CSV table of C-alpha atoms in Angstrom, one decimal:
chain,number,residue,atom,x,y,z
A,1,MET,CA,-55.6,-20.6,34.8
A,2,MET,CA,-59.2,-20.9,35.8
A,3,LYS,CA,-60.1,-19.5,39.2
A,4,ILE,CA,-61.7,-22.0,41.5
A,5,SER,CA,-65.1,-20.7,42.8
A,6,PRO,CA,-65.9,-20.5,46.5
A,7,VAL,CA,-68.5,-23.2,46.0
A,8,ARG,CA,-65.9,-25.6,44.7
A,9,ASP,CA,-63.5,-24.6,47.5
A,10,ARG,CA,-66.3,-25.3,50.0
A,11,VAL,CA,-67.1,-28.7,48.6
A,12,ALA,CA,-63.4,-29.6,48.4
A,13,ALA,CA,-62.9,-28.5,52.1
A,14,GLY,CA,-65.9,-30.7,53.1
A,15,ALA,CA,-64.6,-33.7,51.2
A,16,VAL,CA,-61.2,-33.5,52.8
A,17,PHE,CA,-62.6,-32.8,56.3
A,18,PHE,CA,-64.9,-35.8,56.0
A,19,LEU,CA,-62.1,-38.0,54.8
A,20,ALA,CA,-59.9,-36.8,57.7
A,21,GLY,CA,-62.5,-37.5,60.3
A,22,ALA,CA,-63.3,-41.0,58.9
A,23,ILE,CA,-59.6,-41.9,58.6
A,24,ALA,CA,-59.0,-40.8,62.2
A,25,LEU,CA,-61.9,-42.7,63.6
A,26,MET,CA,-61.3,-45.9,61.7
A,27,GLY,CA,-57.6,-45.8,62.4
A,28,ILE,CA,-58.1,-45.4,66.1
A,29,ILE,CA,-60.6,-48.3,66.1
A,30,SER,CA,-58.3,-50.5,64.1
A,31,ALA,CA,-55.3,-49.8,66.4
A,32,GLU,CA,-57.4,-50.5,69.5
A,33,ALA,CA,-58.5,-53.8,68.1
A,34,LEU,CA,-55.0,-54.9,67.5
A,35,TYR,CA,-53.6,-53.9,70.8
A,36,PRO,CA,-53.8,-56.8,73.3
A,37,GLY,CA,-55.3,-55.8,76.6
A,38,TYR,CA,-56.0,-52.3,75.6
A,39,SER,CA,-58.5,-50.5,77.9
A,40,THR,CA,-60.5,-47.5,76.7
A,41,ALA,CA,-60.7,-46.4,80.4
A,42,GLU,CA,-57.2,-46.9,81.6
A,43,ASN,CA,-55.2,-46.2,78.4
A,44,THR,CA,-55.0,-42.9,76.6
A,45,ILE,CA,-55.6,-42.7,72.9
A,46,SER,CA,-51.9,-41.8,72.4
A,47,ASP,CA,-50.8,-45.1,74.1
A,48,LEU,CA,-51.8,-46.7,70.8
A,49,GLY,CA,-48.7,-45.0,69.2
A,50,ALA,CA,-46.4,-45.3,72.2
A,51,SER,CA,-46.7,-44.8,75.9
A,52,VAL,CA,-44.9,-42.1,77.8
A,53,PRO,CA,-41.5,-43.2,79.1
A,54,PRO,CA,-40.9,-46.0,79.9
A,55,ASP,CA,-41.7,-46.8,76.3
A,56,ILE,CA,-44.3,-49.4,75.5
A,57,ILE,CA,-44.7,-49.8,71.7
A,58,VAL,CA,-47.1,-52.4,70.5
A,59,GLN,CA,-47.2,-53.3,66.8
A,60,PRO,CA,-49.0,-53.1,64.4
A,61,SER,CA,-51.1,-50.7,66.5
A,62,ALA,CA,-48.3,-48.1,66.8
A,63,THR,CA,-47.7,-47.9,63.0
A,64,ILE,CA,-51.4,-47.8,62.3
A,65,PHE,CA,-52.1,-45.0,64.9
A,66,ASN,CA,-49.0,-42.9,64.1
A,67,ALA,CA,-49.6,-43.1,60.3
A,68,THR,CA,-53.3,-42.3,60.9
A,69,MET,CA,-52.4,-39.1,62.8
A,70,ILE,CA,-49.9,-38.0,60.2
A,71,VAL,CA,-52.3,-38.5,57.3
A,72,THR,CA,-55.2,-36.9,59.3
A,73,GLY,CA,-53.1,-33.9,60.3
A,74,LEU,CA,-52.0,-33.3,56.7
A,75,LEU,CA,-55.6,-33.6,55.5
A,76,ILE,CA,-56.9,-31.1,58.1
A,77,ILE,CA,-54.2,-28.6,57.1
A,78,ALA,CA,-55.2,-29.0,53.4
A,79,ALA,CA,-58.9,-28.6,54.2
A,80,SER,CA,-58.2,-25.4,56.2
A,81,PHE,CA,-56.7,-24.0,53.1
A,82,PHE,CA,-59.8,-24.6,51.1
A,83,VAL,CA,-62.0,-23.2,54.0
A,84,HIS,CA,-60.0,-20.0,54.0
A,85,ARG,CA,-60.3,-19.7,50.2
A,86,ALA,CA,-64.1,-20.3,50.4
A,87,PHE,CA,-64.9,-18.0,53.4
A,88,GLY,CA,-61.9,-15.8,54.1
A,89,TYR,CA,-62.3,-15.9,57.9
A,90,LEU,CA,-58.9,-16.1,59.7
A,91,LEU,CA,-60.7,-16.8,63.0
A,92,VAL,CA,-61.9,-20.0,61.4
A,93,SER,CA,-59.0,-21.1,59.2
A,94,ILE,CA,-56.3,-20.4,61.8
A,95,PRO,CA,-57.7,-22.7,64.5
A,96,LEU,CA,-58.3,-25.4,61.9
A,97,THR,CA,-54.7,-25.1,60.7
A,98,LEU,CA,-53.5,-25.4,64.3
A,99,LEU,CA,-55.7,-28.5,64.8
A,100,GLY,CA,-54.0,-30.1,61.8
A,101,ALA,CA,-50.6,-29.2,63.1
A,102,GLY,CA,-51.4,-30.6,66.5
A,103,VAL,CA,-52.6,-33.9,65.1
A,104,LEU,CA,-49.7,-34.1,62.7
A,105,GLY,CA,-47.3,-33.6,65.6
A,106,VAL,CA,-49.0,-36.3,67.6
A,107,GLY,CA,-48.2,-38.7,64.8
A,108,ILE,CA,-44.6,-37.6,64.3
A,109,PHE,CA,-43.8,-37.5,68.0
A,110,PRO,CA,-45.6,-40.4,69.7
A,111,GLY,CA,-46.1,-40.7,73.4
A,112,ASN,CA,-42.5,-41.8,74.1
A,113,TYR,CA,-41.4,-38.3,73.1
A,114,GLY,CA,-42.8,-37.1,76.4
A,115,THR,CA,-43.2,-33.3,76.7
A,116,VAL,CA,-43.0,-32.7,72.9
A,117,HIS,CA,-45.9,-35.1,72.3
A,118,ALA,CA,-47.9,-33.6,75.2
A,119,ILE,CA,-47.5,-30.1,73.7
A,120,PHE,CA,-48.8,-31.3,70.3
A,121,ALA,CA,-51.7,-33.3,71.9
A,122,LEU,CA,-52.7,-30.2,74.0
A,123,LEU,CA,-52.6,-28.1,70.8
A,124,ALA,CA,-54.8,-30.5,69.0
A,125,PHE,CA,-57.3,-30.7,71.9
A,126,LEU,CA,-57.6,-26.9,72.3
A,127,ALA,CA,-57.6,-26.1,68.6
A,128,GLY,CA,-60.2,-28.8,68.0
A,129,GLY,CA,-62.6,-27.4,70.5
A,130,ILE,CA,-62.0,-23.8,69.4
A,131,SER,CA,-62.4,-24.8,65.7
A,132,ALA,CA,-65.8,-26.3,66.3
A,133,ILE,CA,-67.0,-23.2,68.1
A,134,ALA,CA,-65.4,-20.7,65.6
A,135,ALA,CA,-66.9,-22.5,62.6
A,136,TYR,CA,-70.3,-21.2,63.5
A,137,ARG,CA,-69.3,-18.2,61.4
A,138,VAL,CA,-69.6,-20.2,58.3
A,139,GLU,CA,-72.4,-22.5,59.3
A,140,THR,CA,-76.2,-22.3,59.3
A,141,VAL,CA,-78.7,-23.5,61.8
A,142,PRO,CA,-79.3,-26.1,63.1
A,143,PHE,CA,-75.8,-27.4,62.5
A,144,ARG,CA,-74.3,-24.2,63.9
A,145,TYR,CA,-75.8,-25.1,67.3
A,146,PHE,CA,-74.4,-28.6,67.2
A,147,SER,CA,-71.0,-27.4,66.2
A,148,VAL,CA,-70.8,-25.0,69.2
A,149,ILE,CA,-72.1,-27.6,71.6
A,150,LEU,CA,-69.5,-30.2,70.5
A,151,GLY,CA,-66.7,-27.6,70.8
A,152,VAL,CA,-67.9,-26.6,74.3
A,153,ILE,CA,-68.0,-30.3,75.4
A,154,THR,CA,-64.4,-30.7,74.3
A,155,LEU,CA,-63.1,-27.6,76.0
A,156,PHE,CA,-65.2,-28.1,79.2
A,157,THR,CA,-63.9,-31.7,79.5
A,158,LEU,CA,-60.3,-30.6,79.0
A,159,VAL,CA,-60.4,-27.7,81.3
A,160,SER,CA,-62.4,-29.4,84.1
A,161,TYR,CA,-60.0,-32.4,84.1
A,162,PHE,CA,-56.9,-30.2,84.3
A,163,ALA,CA,-58.5,-28.0,87.0
A,164,LEU,CA,-60.2,-30.6,89.1
A,165,GLY,CA,-58.3,-33.9,88.4
A,166,GLN,CA,-60.1,-36.8,89.9
A,167,SER,CA,-62.9,-34.5,91.1
A,168,ALA,CA,-63.8,-33.6,87.5
A,169,PRO,CA,-67.3,-34.7,86.4
A,170,LEU,CA,-66.1,-37.3,83.9
A,171,ALA,CA,-63.1,-38.6,86.0
A,172,PRO,CA,-64.9,-41.9,86.8
A,173,LEU,CA,-64.5,-42.8,83.1
A,174,GLY,CA,-60.8,-43.0,83.6
A,175,ILE,CA,-58.1,-41.1,81.8
A,176,GLY,CA,-58.9,-42.9,78.5
A,177,GLY,CA,-62.6,-42.2,78.9
A,178,VAL,CA,-62.0,-38.5,79.6
A,179,GLU,CA,-59.7,-38.2,76.7
A,180,ARG,CA,-62.3,-39.7,74.4
A,181,TRP,CA,-64.8,-37.0,75.6
A,182,ILE,CA,-62.2,-34.5,74.5
A,183,VAL,CA,-61.3,-36.1,71.1
A,184,TYR,CA,-64.5,-37.7,69.9
A,185,PRO,CA,-66.7,-34.6,69.9
A,186,VAL,CA,-64.1,-33.0,67.5
A,187,LEU,CA,-64.2,-36.1,65.3
A,188,VAL,CA,-68.0,-36.1,65.2
A,189,TRP,CA,-67.9,-32.4,64.4
A,190,MET,CA,-65.3,-33.0,61.6
A,191,LEU,CA,-67.6,-35.6,60.0
A,192,GLY,CA,-70.6,-33.3,60.3
A,193,PHE,CA,-68.7,-30.2,59.1
A,194,GLY,CA,-67.4,-32.1,56.1
A,195,GLY,CA,-70.9,-33.3,55.2
A,196,TYR,CA,-72.3,-29.8,55.7
A,197,LEU,CA,-69.7,-28.2,53.4
A,198,MET,CA,-70.2,-30.8,50.8
A,199,SER,CA,-73.9,-30.1,50.8
A,200,ASP,CA,-73.1,-26.9,49.1
A,201,SER,CA,-75.3,-24.7,51.2
A,202,SER,CA,-75.4,-21.2,49.8
A,203,GLY,CA,-76.7,-19.4,52.9
A,204,ARG,CA,-75.0,-18.6,56.3
C-alpha cells in the first residue's frame, strides 16, 4: 500500500478542517434563522439544540444544530488524525482531538442533558482556544500570530466571564454575545487553519 506523504496529509487535514468550520458556521446561522424570537444576546448557541431544563426544543432548528455539531465534531477528529500524521506533534493533535470530542458531545447531548452537555461544551471551549494557540508549532508567520491571538481571545473571554460574571468586559453583550466571542474566534481560526494547510506551505 502506498504511503501517504506528509504533504498530502497536510492538505487533507486542511480540507477537512475548512469543511468543518464552514459546516459549523452555516449550520448555526441556519438554525438561528429558523428559531422564532431567537436572540444572539439572550440565548446561548446551545439553545438552538435544546435549552437547559425545563426543556425548550424548537424544530427544525434543534435537528439542524445537533446534526451540525455531530458532523463537525467527527470532521475535526478526522482532521486531527491527518494533522498528527503530517506533523507528529501530540501537543497539537491532542487538543484538536479533544475539540472534536467536545463538539461531538454537544451534538449528542443537547442542552436539555444539563451537566453532561455543559461538560462537553466547556471541553470544546477550552480545547478550541488551546488548539488555536498550540497550532503555532505548525504554522508560519503571519498566520501564526493570528492563530495565537484568536486562541487568546477565546480563553480570555471564557475565563473572565467565569471569574467575573456580569463584571466581565464583554458581559454587556449578554450570555449569547459572550459565548459567541468564545466560539467564533475558534471557527474563524478553523477556516484560516484549513486554508493555511491546504496552501501546502513547506516551511514552518
